[in-house]
Backbone as a chain_set.jsonl record, in Angstrom:
{"seq": "MKKILNLIFIIIIFLLFKQKYNVIDIKVGFSPGNSAESIILNIINNSKKTIDIAAYSFTSKPIAMLLVKAHKKGVKIRVLLDKKTNVGKYTVVKYLKKHNIKVKLNNKYLIMHNKFMIIDNNSIETGSFNYTKNAVYKNAENIILIKNINNIINIYKKEFNILWKESN", "coords": {"N": [[0.82, -1.191, 0.0], [1.958, 1.207, 0.771], [3.847, 1.573, -1.262], [2.185, 2.014, -3.457], [0.928, 4.424, -2.729], [3.191, 6.092, -2.669], [3.888, 5.996, -5.39], [1.607, 7.2, -6.544], [1.869, 9.747, -5.411], [4.29, 10.574, -6.631], [3.487, 10.651, -9.311], [1.534, 12.682, -9.21], [3.126, 14.893, -8.445], [4.838, 14.983, -10.668], [2.975, 15.628, -12.729], [2.076, 18.15, -11.855], [4.509, 19.56, -11.935], [5.136, 19.331, -14.653], [3.026, 20.789, -15.803], [3.5, 23.364, -14.757], [6.146, 24.031, -15.517], [6.518, 23.552, -18.255], [7.557, 21.007, -19.301], [9.667, 19.066, -21.416], [8.177, 17.673, -24.286], [7.531, 15.027, -26.376], [6.344, 13.583, -29.344], [5.615, 10.922, -31.603], [4.754, 9.922, -34.933], [3.445, 7.791, -37.501], [3.055, 6.727, -40.94], [1.755, 4.474, -43.445], [-1.557, 5.166, -42.271], [-3.121, 6.979, -39.595], [-1.707, 8.265, -37.585], [0.499, 10.04, -37.915], [-0.621, 12.126, -39.503], [-2.759, 12.881, -37.821], [-1.461, 13.986, -35.581], [-0.261, 16.216, -36.779], [-2.552, 17.638, -37.683], [-3.715, 18.159, -35.219], [-1.79, 19.835, -33.939], [-1.86, 22.06, -35.588], [-4.52, 22.828, -35.286], [-4.506, 23.545, -32.596], [-2.825, 25.687, -32.521], [-1.77, 29.001, -31.632], [-0.46, 31.465, -32.215], [1.613, 31.537, -34.335], [2.556, 29.823, -37.358], [5.04, 28.347, -39.162], [5.918, 26.828, -42.152], [7.962, 24.609, -43.879], [8.174, 22.859, -46.794], [8.505, 20.103, -49.011], [6.616, 18.915, -50.777], [3.2, 19.727, -51.128], [0.061, 18.892, -51.0], [-2.097, 18.252, -49.491], [-5.407, 18.459, -48.719], [-6.906, 18.413, -46.224], [-4.975, 19.416, -44.373], [-4.358, 21.909, -45.518], [-6.891, 23.158, -45.394], [-7.255, 23.326, -42.624], [-5.163, 25.036, -41.979], [-6.099, 27.391, -43.153], [-8.336, 27.814, -41.547], [-7.036, 28.243, -39.066], [-5.634, 30.564, -39.734], [-7.768, 32.333, -40.076], [-8.565, 32.62, -37.447], [-6.598, 34.209, -36.499], [-3.945, 33.322, -36.449], [-0.667, 33.734, -37.527], [0.654, 32.785, -40.569], [3.198, 31.296, -42.509], [4.181, 29.816, -45.486], [6.507, 27.839, -47.037], [7.693, 26.47, -49.956], [9.028, 23.897, -52.13], [9.742, 24.887, -55.387], [9.562, 23.44, -57.852], [7.956, 21.183, -57.334], [5.52, 22.187, -56.65], [3.864, 23.513, -58.49], [1.963, 22.312, -60.007], [-1.39, 21.05, -60.781], [-2.411, 19.867, -58.472], [-1.341, 20.971, -56.198], [-1.577, 22.965, -53.192], [-1.086, 25.631, -53.281], [-2.403, 27.81, -54.691], [-4.877, 27.767, -53.385], [-4.151, 28.399, -50.702], [-3.017, 30.969, -51.076], [-5.257, 32.316, -52.065], [-6.686, 32.54, -49.745], [-5.283, 34.413, -48.387], [-2.894, 33.601, -47.161], [0.532, 33.706, -46.586], [2.735, 32.632, -49.033], [5.685, 31.278, -50.304], [7.886, 30.256, -52.935], [10.659, 28.153, -53.325], [13.458, 28.047, -55.343], [16.13, 27.794, -55.339], [17.728, 25.587, -54.875], [18.554, 22.266, -56.056], [16.542, 20.527, -55.164], [14.265, 21.651, -52.697], [14.081, 20.134, -50.004], [13.128, 20.072, -47.428], [11.009, 19.334, -44.605], [9.208, 20.556, -42.374], [7.58, 22.072, -39.518], [7.184, 25.002, -37.597], [5.705, 25.792, -34.69], [4.011, 28.222, -32.948], [6.398, 29.154, -31.894], [7.332, 27.338, -30.019], [7.28, 24.693, -30.61], [8.357, 22.022, -32.738], [7.713, 20.282, -35.663], [8.809, 17.619, -37.527], [10.332, 15.412, -39.953], [10.07, 12.657, -42.287], [7.659, 13.007, -43.493], [5.686, 14.131, -46.074], [3.376, 16.717, -46.887], [0.96, 15.445, -48.0], [-1.65, 13.488, -49.617], [-0.798, 10.949, -50.389], [1.255, 10.559, -48.546], [-0.174, 10.055, -46.255], [-1.735, 7.758, -46.82], [-0.395, 5.93, -48.555], [2.422, 5.9, -48.478], [5.36, 4.995, -46.567], [6.047, 6.858, -43.995], [7.195, 9.322, -41.562], [6.868, 11.316, -38.548], [8.131, 13.581, -36.068], [7.28, 15.281, -33.201], [8.403, 17.898, -31.341], [8.445, 19.57, -28.345], [9.13, 22.53, -26.492], [11.983, 22.698, -26.451], [14.153, 24.919, -26.595], [16.684, 25.527, -27.856], [16.769, 23.842, -30.103], [14.447, 24.651, -31.442], [15.152, 27.304, -32.042], [17.251, 26.893, -33.873], [15.862, 25.747, -36.044], [14.12, 27.906, -36.601], [15.95, 29.853, -37.444], [16.973, 28.637, -39.777], [14.604, 28.436, -41.292], [14.03, 31.155, -41.704], [16.237, 31.954, -43.251], [15.776, 30.428, -45.603], [13.287, 31.504, -46.282], [13.906, 34.192, -46.881], [15.452, 33.9, -49.199], [13.678, 33.058, -51.103], [11.02, 33.264, -53.605]], "CA": [[0.0, 0.0, 0.0], [2.855, 2.357, 0.839], [4.431, 1.752, -2.594], [1.153, 2.594, -4.315], [0.79, 5.828, -2.329], [4.392, 6.777, -3.149], [3.763, 6.103, -6.83], [0.582, 8.217, -6.798], [2.482, 11.027, -5.05], [5.262, 10.906, -7.673], [2.724, 11.003, -10.511], [0.925, 13.998, -8.978], [4.218, 15.881, -8.482], [5.257, 15.091, -12.064], [1.943, 16.351, -13.479], [2.123, 19.554, -11.441], [5.765, 20.098, -12.441], [5.006, 19.43, -16.102], [2.102, 21.878, -16.113], [4.076, 24.649, -14.382], [7.448, 24.312, -16.107], [6.591, 23.174, -19.668], [8.5, 19.917, -19.479], [9.82, 18.604, -22.789], [7.124, 16.77, -24.731], [7.872, 14.488, -27.687], [5.393, 12.621, -29.892], [5.978, 10.414, -32.92], [3.655, 9.391, -35.721], [3.857, 7.076, -38.701], [2.069, 6.416, -41.95], [0.338, 4.76, -43.589], [-2.351, 5.248, -41.051], [-3.439, 8.38, -39.324], [-1.04, 8.852, -36.417], [1.29, 11.21, -38.317], [-1.527, 13.194, -39.908], [-3.559, 13.379, -36.693], [-0.598, 14.859, -34.778], [-0.13, 17.468, -37.524], [-3.83, 18.356, -37.626], [-3.907, 18.593, -33.839], [-0.941, 20.986, -33.614], [-2.382, 23.221, -36.326], [-5.782, 23.203, -34.647], [-4.241, 24.132, -31.286], [-1.883, 26.805, -32.618], [-2.293, 30.261, -31.1], [0.183, 32.68, -32.714], [2.33, 31.439, -35.605], [2.951, 28.543, -37.958], [5.929, 28.439, -40.315], [6.012, 25.5, -42.759], [8.85, 24.371, -45.008], [7.737, 21.558, -47.296], [8.87, 19.709, -50.367], [5.39, 18.745, -51.545], [2.05, 20.069, -50.287], [-1.202, 18.7, -51.715], [-3.095, 17.783, -48.527], [-6.549, 19.348, -48.504], [-7.231, 18.598, -44.801], [-3.994, 20.286, -43.728], [-4.552, 23.254, -46.062], [-8.138, 23.714, -44.855], [-7.044, 23.665, -41.216], [-4.33, 26.238, -41.964], [-6.992, 28.528, -43.426], [-9.129, 28.011, -40.317], [-6.132, 28.864, -38.081], [-5.381, 31.929, -40.212], [-8.978, 33.123, -39.805], [-8.637, 32.93, -36.018], [-5.528, 35.132, -36.16], [-2.611, 32.727, -36.465], [0.149, 34.185, -38.658], [1.159, 31.583, -41.232], [4.071, 31.417, -43.674], [4.405, 28.506, -46.089], [7.646, 27.85, -47.944], [7.616, 25.207, -50.682], [9.878, 23.664, -53.283], [9.039, 25.426, -56.552], [9.312, 22.464, -58.914], [6.905, 20.215, -56.993], [4.312, 22.877, -56.18], [3.28, 24.329, -59.539], [0.958, 21.51, -60.703], [-2.801, 21.278, -60.446], [-2.793, 19.293, -57.18], [-0.757, 21.72, -55.09], [-2.515, 23.828, -52.459], [-0.56, 26.999, -53.313], [-3.45, 28.771, -55.069], [-5.88, 27.774, -52.306], [-3.611, 29.148, -49.568], [-2.898, 32.381, -51.466], [-6.622, 32.835, -52.166], [-7.12, 32.83, -48.376], [-4.342, 35.4, -47.831], [-1.776, 33.001, -46.434], [1.792, 34.001, -47.266], [3.378, 31.458, -49.627], [6.842, 31.528, -51.161], [8.433, 29.073, -53.586], [12.116, 28.173, -53.336], [14.036, 27.428, -56.524], [17.575, 27.982, -55.24], [18.397, 24.293, -54.77], [18.03, 21.233, -56.942], [15.24, 20.387, -54.516], [14.162, 22.15, -51.329], [13.502, 18.875, -49.516], [12.755, 20.175, -46.013], [9.638, 19.026, -44.201], [9.074, 20.878, -40.954], [6.72, 23.166, -39.066], [7.489, 25.647, -36.324], [4.39, 26.178, -34.203], [3.983, 29.107, -31.779], [7.769, 29.315, -31.394], [7.656, 26.415, -28.925], [7.182, 23.301, -31.068], [8.87, 21.671, -34.059], [7.287, 19.006, -36.245], [9.701, 17.315, -38.638], [10.425, 13.998, -40.314], [10.009, 12.409, -43.727], [6.268, 13.17, -43.917], [5.255, 15.204, -46.971], [2.003, 17.111, -46.587], [0.238, 14.926, -49.155], [-2.546, 12.342, -49.415], [0.028, 9.738, -50.483], [1.99, 10.403, -47.283], [-1.095, 9.516, -45.253], [-2.339, 6.466, -47.15], [0.362, 5.007, -49.411], [3.864, 5.889, -48.225], [5.867, 4.768, -45.213], [6.661, 8.122, -43.6], [7.182, 9.524, -40.111], [7.073, 12.652, -37.982], [8.405, 13.721, -34.643], [6.877, 16.581, -32.666], [9.243, 18.228, -30.192], [7.992, 20.805, -27.701], [9.839, 23.143, -25.37], [13.448, 22.61, -26.469], [14.396, 26.198, -27.25], [17.844, 25.58, -28.747], [16.385, 23.2, -31.366], [13.473, 25.544, -32.079], [15.89, 28.452, -32.588], [17.983, 26.439, -35.065], [14.875, 25.633, -37.121], [13.652, 29.257, -36.944], [17.016, 30.494, -38.213], [16.999, 28.023, -41.108], [13.395, 28.84, -42.006], [14.166, 32.561, -42.105], [17.189, 31.993, -44.371], [15.063, 29.919, -46.777], [12.222, 32.46, -46.601], [14.502, 35.384, -47.508], [16.003, 33.599, -50.521], [12.613, 32.523, -51.948], [10.129, 34.203, -54.301]], "C": [[0.872, 1.266, 0.0], [3.49, 2.633, -0.519], [3.431, 2.406, -3.55], [0.966, 4.068, -3.997], [1.989, 6.648, -2.795], [4.329, 6.994, -4.664], [2.738, 7.177, -7.209], [1.141, 9.602, -6.503], [3.46, 11.481, -6.137], [4.543, 11.342, -8.945], [2.106, 12.388, -10.367], [1.981, 15.099, -9.053], [4.677, 16.082, -9.926], [4.251, 15.908, -12.874], [1.925, 17.839, -13.121], [3.373, 20.238, -11.997], [5.666, 20.322, -13.946], [4.132, 20.621, -16.491], [2.745, 23.241, -15.84], [5.317, 24.997, -15.196], [7.61, 23.88, -17.562], [7.662, 22.119, -19.938], [8.521, 19.507, -20.949], [8.753, 17.557, -23.099], [7.469, 16.323, -26.139], [6.816, 13.467, -28.084], [5.923, 12.167, -31.237], [4.734, 9.868, -33.604], [4.185, 8.774, -36.992], [2.703, 6.969, -39.68], [2.604, 5.23, -42.756], [-0.401, 4.637, -42.26], [-2.568, 6.703, -40.745], [-2.667, 8.979, -38.164], [-0.213, 10.071, -36.788], [0.37, 12.374, -38.658], [-2.31, 13.749, -38.719], [-2.737, 14.271, -35.768], [-0.471, 16.217, -35.464], [-1.418, 18.281, -37.449], [-4.084, 18.915, -36.227], [-3.046, 19.821, -33.509], [-1.386, 22.238, -34.367], [-3.641, 23.738, -35.637], [-5.564, 23.91, -33.311], [-3.257, 25.292, -31.325], [-2.559, 28.094, -32.181], [-1.747, 31.492, -31.815], [0.753, 32.537, -34.124], [2.505, 29.991, -36.039], [3.827, 28.872, -39.152], [6.117, 27.019, -40.84], [7.025, 25.547, -43.892], [8.533, 22.962, -45.496], [8.191, 21.332, -48.725], [7.619, 19.632, -51.241], [4.199, 18.992, -50.629], [0.785, 20.001, -51.138], [-2.342, 18.318, -50.774], [-4.205, 18.803, -48.3], [-6.888, 19.502, -47.024], [-6.263, 19.526, -44.077], [-4.171, 21.72, -44.213], [-5.806, 23.908, -45.484], [-7.983, 24.122, -43.395], [-6.125, 24.88, -41.073], [-5.171, 27.486, -42.221], [-7.836, 28.84, -42.198], [-8.277, 28.699, -39.237], [-5.856, 30.312, -38.461], [-6.574, 32.847, -39.899], [-9.128, 33.448, -38.322], [-7.439, 33.757, -35.54], [-4.123, 34.57, -36.127], [-1.881, 33.215, -37.717], [0.847, 32.973, -39.259], [2.033, 31.974, -42.414], [4.345, 30.001, -44.187], [5.483, 28.65, -47.154], [7.725, 26.481, -48.619], [8.671, 25.119, -51.776], [9.119, 24.082, -54.538], [8.651, 24.344, -57.555], [8.164, 21.506, -58.59], [5.594, 20.877, -56.6], [3.751, 23.858, -57.205], [2.189, 23.583, -60.309], [-0.449, 21.771, -60.206], [-3.193, 20.744, -59.077], [-2.235, 20.049, -55.974], [-1.804, 22.628, -54.433], [-2.094, 25.301, -52.495], [-1.652, 28.018, -53.624], [-4.506, 28.89, -53.974], [-5.4, 28.61, -51.121], [-3.517, 30.636, -49.889], [-4.275, 33.035, -51.55], [-7.161, 33.237, -50.794], [-6.107, 33.689, -47.624], [-3.281, 34.822, -46.909], [-0.515, 33.246, -47.252], [2.446, 32.7, -47.726], [4.542, 31.926, -50.48], [7.324, 30.194, -51.723], [9.944, 29.215, -53.686], [12.615, 27.39, -54.54], [15.557, 27.505, -56.499], [18.342, 26.656, -55.312], [17.838, 23.32, -55.796], [16.645, 20.816, -56.454], [15.33, 20.988, -53.119], [13.366, 21.063, -50.603], [13.154, 18.904, -48.034], [11.295, 19.807, -45.811], [9.556, 19.311, -42.71], [8.112, 22.021, -40.737], [7.276, 23.694, -37.761], [6.161, 26.227, -35.847], [4.545, 26.992, -32.924], [5.352, 29.299, -31.116], [8.087, 28.433, -30.196], [7.598, 24.955, -29.332], [7.738, 23.175, -32.482], [8.262, 20.34, -34.447], [8.182, 18.781, -37.439], [9.71, 15.81, -38.881], [10.36, 13.853, -41.818], [8.643, 12.703, -44.325], [6.088, 14.389, -44.815], [3.799, 15.507, -46.655], [1.118, 16.765, -47.787], [-0.674, 13.77, -48.744], [-1.754, 11.038, -49.467], [0.811, 9.494, -49.195], [1.117, 9.757, -46.224], [-1.456, 8.069, -45.551], [-1.442, 5.465, -47.87], [1.829, 4.865, -49.045], [4.168, 5.504, -46.783], [6.647, 6.029, -44.832], [6.518, 8.309, -42.096], [7.275, 10.994, -39.774], [7.504, 12.521, -36.534], [8.018, 15.153, -34.27], [7.658, 16.801, -31.383], [8.776, 19.556, -29.635], [8.972, 21.225, -26.614], [11.332, 22.832, -25.299], [13.93, 23.805, -27.285], [15.582, 26.207, -28.198], [17.545, 24.911, -30.084], [15.413, 24.093, -32.134], [14.191, 26.727, -32.727], [16.688, 28.092, -33.833], [17.033, 26.337, -36.253], [14.352, 27.008, -37.548], [14.686, 29.974, -37.806], [17.044, 29.939, -39.637], [15.769, 28.421, -41.926], [13.535, 30.273, -42.531], [15.168, 32.744, -43.246], [16.486, 31.546, -45.654], [13.988, 30.897, -47.24], [12.788, 33.662, -47.361], [14.992, 35.103, -48.927], [14.94, 33.096, -51.512], [11.752, 33.628, -52.555], [8.69, 34.0, -53.877]], "O": [[0.569, 2.251, -0.673], [3.659, 3.793, -0.896], [3.804, 3.256, -4.358], [0.857, 4.883, -4.913], [1.825, 7.774, -3.265], [4.682, 8.067, -5.153], [2.99, 7.978, -8.109], [0.908, 10.537, -7.27], [3.456, 12.651, -6.521], [4.955, 12.308, -9.587], [2.149, 13.185, -11.304], [1.742, 16.136, -9.672], [4.881, 17.215, -10.362], [4.649, 16.794, -13.63], [1.774, 18.687, -14.0], [3.3, 21.37, -12.475], [6.062, 21.372, -14.453], [4.469, 21.371, -17.406], [2.551, 24.177, -16.615], [5.515, 26.165, -15.532], [8.734, 23.843, -18.062], [8.574, 22.347, -20.733], [7.505, 19.595, -21.64], [8.466, 16.678, -22.286], [7.68, 17.163, -27.015], [6.435, 12.604, -27.293], [6.599, 12.924, -31.935], [3.792, 9.415, -32.955], [5.233, 9.17, -37.504], [1.536, 7.1, -39.311], [3.813, 4.999, -42.749], [0.095, 4.074, -41.285], [-2.233, 7.57, -41.552], [-2.945, 10.116, -37.782], [-0.218, 11.055, -36.048], [0.559, 13.484, -38.16], [-2.503, 14.961, -38.619], [-3.275, 15.232, -35.218], [-0.563, 17.254, -34.807], [-1.378, 19.481, -37.179], [-4.608, 20.019, -36.079], [-3.529, 20.751, -32.864], [-1.297, 23.347, -33.84], [-3.799, 24.942, -35.433], [-6.351, 24.78, -32.936], [-2.891, 25.828, -30.279], [-3.769, 28.259, -32.339], [-2.476, 32.465, -32.008], [0.417, 33.323, -35.011], [2.59, 29.074, -35.223], [3.406, 29.596, -40.055], [6.437, 26.109, -40.075], [6.958, 26.416, -44.76], [8.607, 21.996, -44.737], [8.25, 22.258, -49.535], [7.575, 20.219, -52.322], [4.181, 18.528, -49.489], [0.476, 20.922, -51.895], [-3.458, 18.081, -51.237], [-3.968, 19.88, -47.754], [-7.14, 20.624, -46.585], [-6.685, 20.338, -43.254], [-4.138, 22.651, -43.409], [-5.782, 25.085, -45.126], [-8.52, 25.147, -42.975], [-6.29, 25.671, -40.144], [-4.974, 28.516, -41.577], [-8.027, 30.006, -41.853], [-8.743, 29.626, -38.574], [-5.846, 31.19, -37.598], [-6.392, 33.998, -39.504], [-9.754, 34.449, -37.972], [-7.272, 33.984, -34.341], [-3.186, 35.298, -35.799], [-2.405, 33.122, -38.827], [1.538, 32.229, -38.564], [1.682, 32.844, -43.211], [4.695, 29.107, -43.417], [5.378, 29.481, -48.056], [7.813, 25.455, -47.944], [9.146, 26.136, -52.283], [7.973, 23.674, -54.732], [7.525, 24.337, -58.054], [7.468, 21.062, -59.503], [4.641, 20.181, -56.25], [3.225, 24.91, -56.841], [1.551, 24.17, -61.183], [-0.671, 22.603, -59.326], [-4.237, 21.14, -58.557], [-2.631, 19.777, -54.841], [-2.793, 23.005, -55.061], [-2.692, 26.129, -51.806], [-1.807, 28.994, -52.891], [-4.974, 29.988, -53.674], [-6.149, 29.433, -50.594], [-3.895, 31.473, -49.069], [-4.438, 34.187, -51.147], [-7.981, 34.148, -50.681], [-6.071, 33.698, -46.393], [-2.825, 35.49, -45.981], [-0.496, 33.02, -48.462], [2.681, 31.79, -46.931], [4.408, 32.853, -51.279], [7.194, 29.149, -51.086], [10.452, 30.265, -54.081], [12.254, 26.231, -54.74], [16.205, 27.302, -57.526], [19.486, 26.626, -55.766], [16.756, 23.542, -56.34], [15.694, 20.759, -57.234], [16.347, 20.85, -52.44], [12.136, 21.079, -50.595], [12.908, 17.852, -47.444], [10.465, 19.947, -46.709], [9.799, 18.432, -41.884], [7.857, 22.828, -41.631], [7.774, 22.938, -36.927], [5.564, 27.06, -36.528], [5.127, 26.528, -31.944], [5.438, 29.573, -29.919], [9.006, 28.732, -29.434], [7.837, 24.069, -28.511], [7.612, 24.081, -33.306], [8.285, 19.384, -33.671], [8.308, 19.664, -38.288], [9.156, 15.04, -38.097], [10.572, 14.821, -42.547], [8.483, 12.655, -45.545], [6.303, 15.525, -44.393], [3.07, 14.627, -46.198], [0.604, 17.639, -48.485], [-0.504, 13.161, -47.688], [-2.007, 10.125, -48.681], [1.008, 8.346, -48.799], [1.607, 8.998, -45.388], [-1.484, 7.238, -44.644], [-1.699, 4.263, -47.805], [2.423, 3.813, -49.279], [3.333, 5.67, -45.893], [7.769, 6.236, -45.294], [5.808, 7.553, -41.434], [7.697, 11.814, -40.589], [7.277, 11.506, -35.875], [8.391, 16.108, -34.952], [7.589, 15.996, -30.454], [8.715, 20.553, -30.355], [9.557, 20.395, -25.918], [11.888, 22.716, -24.207], [14.093, 23.718, -28.502], [15.507, 26.835, -29.255], [18.03, 25.378, -31.114], [15.551, 24.265, -33.345], [13.862, 27.107, -33.85], [16.791, 28.902, -34.754], [17.361, 26.791, -37.35], [14.162, 27.247, -38.74], [14.334, 30.627, -38.788], [17.13, 30.705, -40.597], [15.881, 28.709, -43.117], [13.19, 30.554, -43.679], [14.971, 33.596, -44.112], [16.591, 32.216, -46.681], [13.796, 31.098, -48.44], [12.217, 34.095, -48.362], [14.947, 35.994, -49.776], [15.275, 32.745, -52.644], [11.754, 34.768, -52.088], [7.8, 34.701, -54.359]]}, "num_chains": 1, "name": "protein.A"}
């Protein structure tokens, strides 16, 4: 009984500490399946201030629609995409621009193969997951969501800003 009480006490202290001090939080998701996509949709839906996205390919309607919804509630969004893979009829570029979301295309590299999001300056989502229907249903892809590790977030913010400045 004493061990159980000690365990309950430790759990309560951990939960209080986590809530007060923003303890590091890491989640992973895989596809096919919906764990990767559901993590992405959840972080967009819960965003409060900013979302910066660097992506190789972006054709996902559910992700694009949720970005528009976040933008309408005041979240500042910047989307940076590889130019060669985002000029076809399936890309969401026109849809995002139509809804006043800032979009730039990068043509400086053979391919701009990044796939990451910076959310509210406190979370990074990255991995092999392209923001596409194929990534959800047909490809073997992954993501990792990292919260509250400022030095990693700052590295990604710096890289995003470099890519943003050099893009059209």
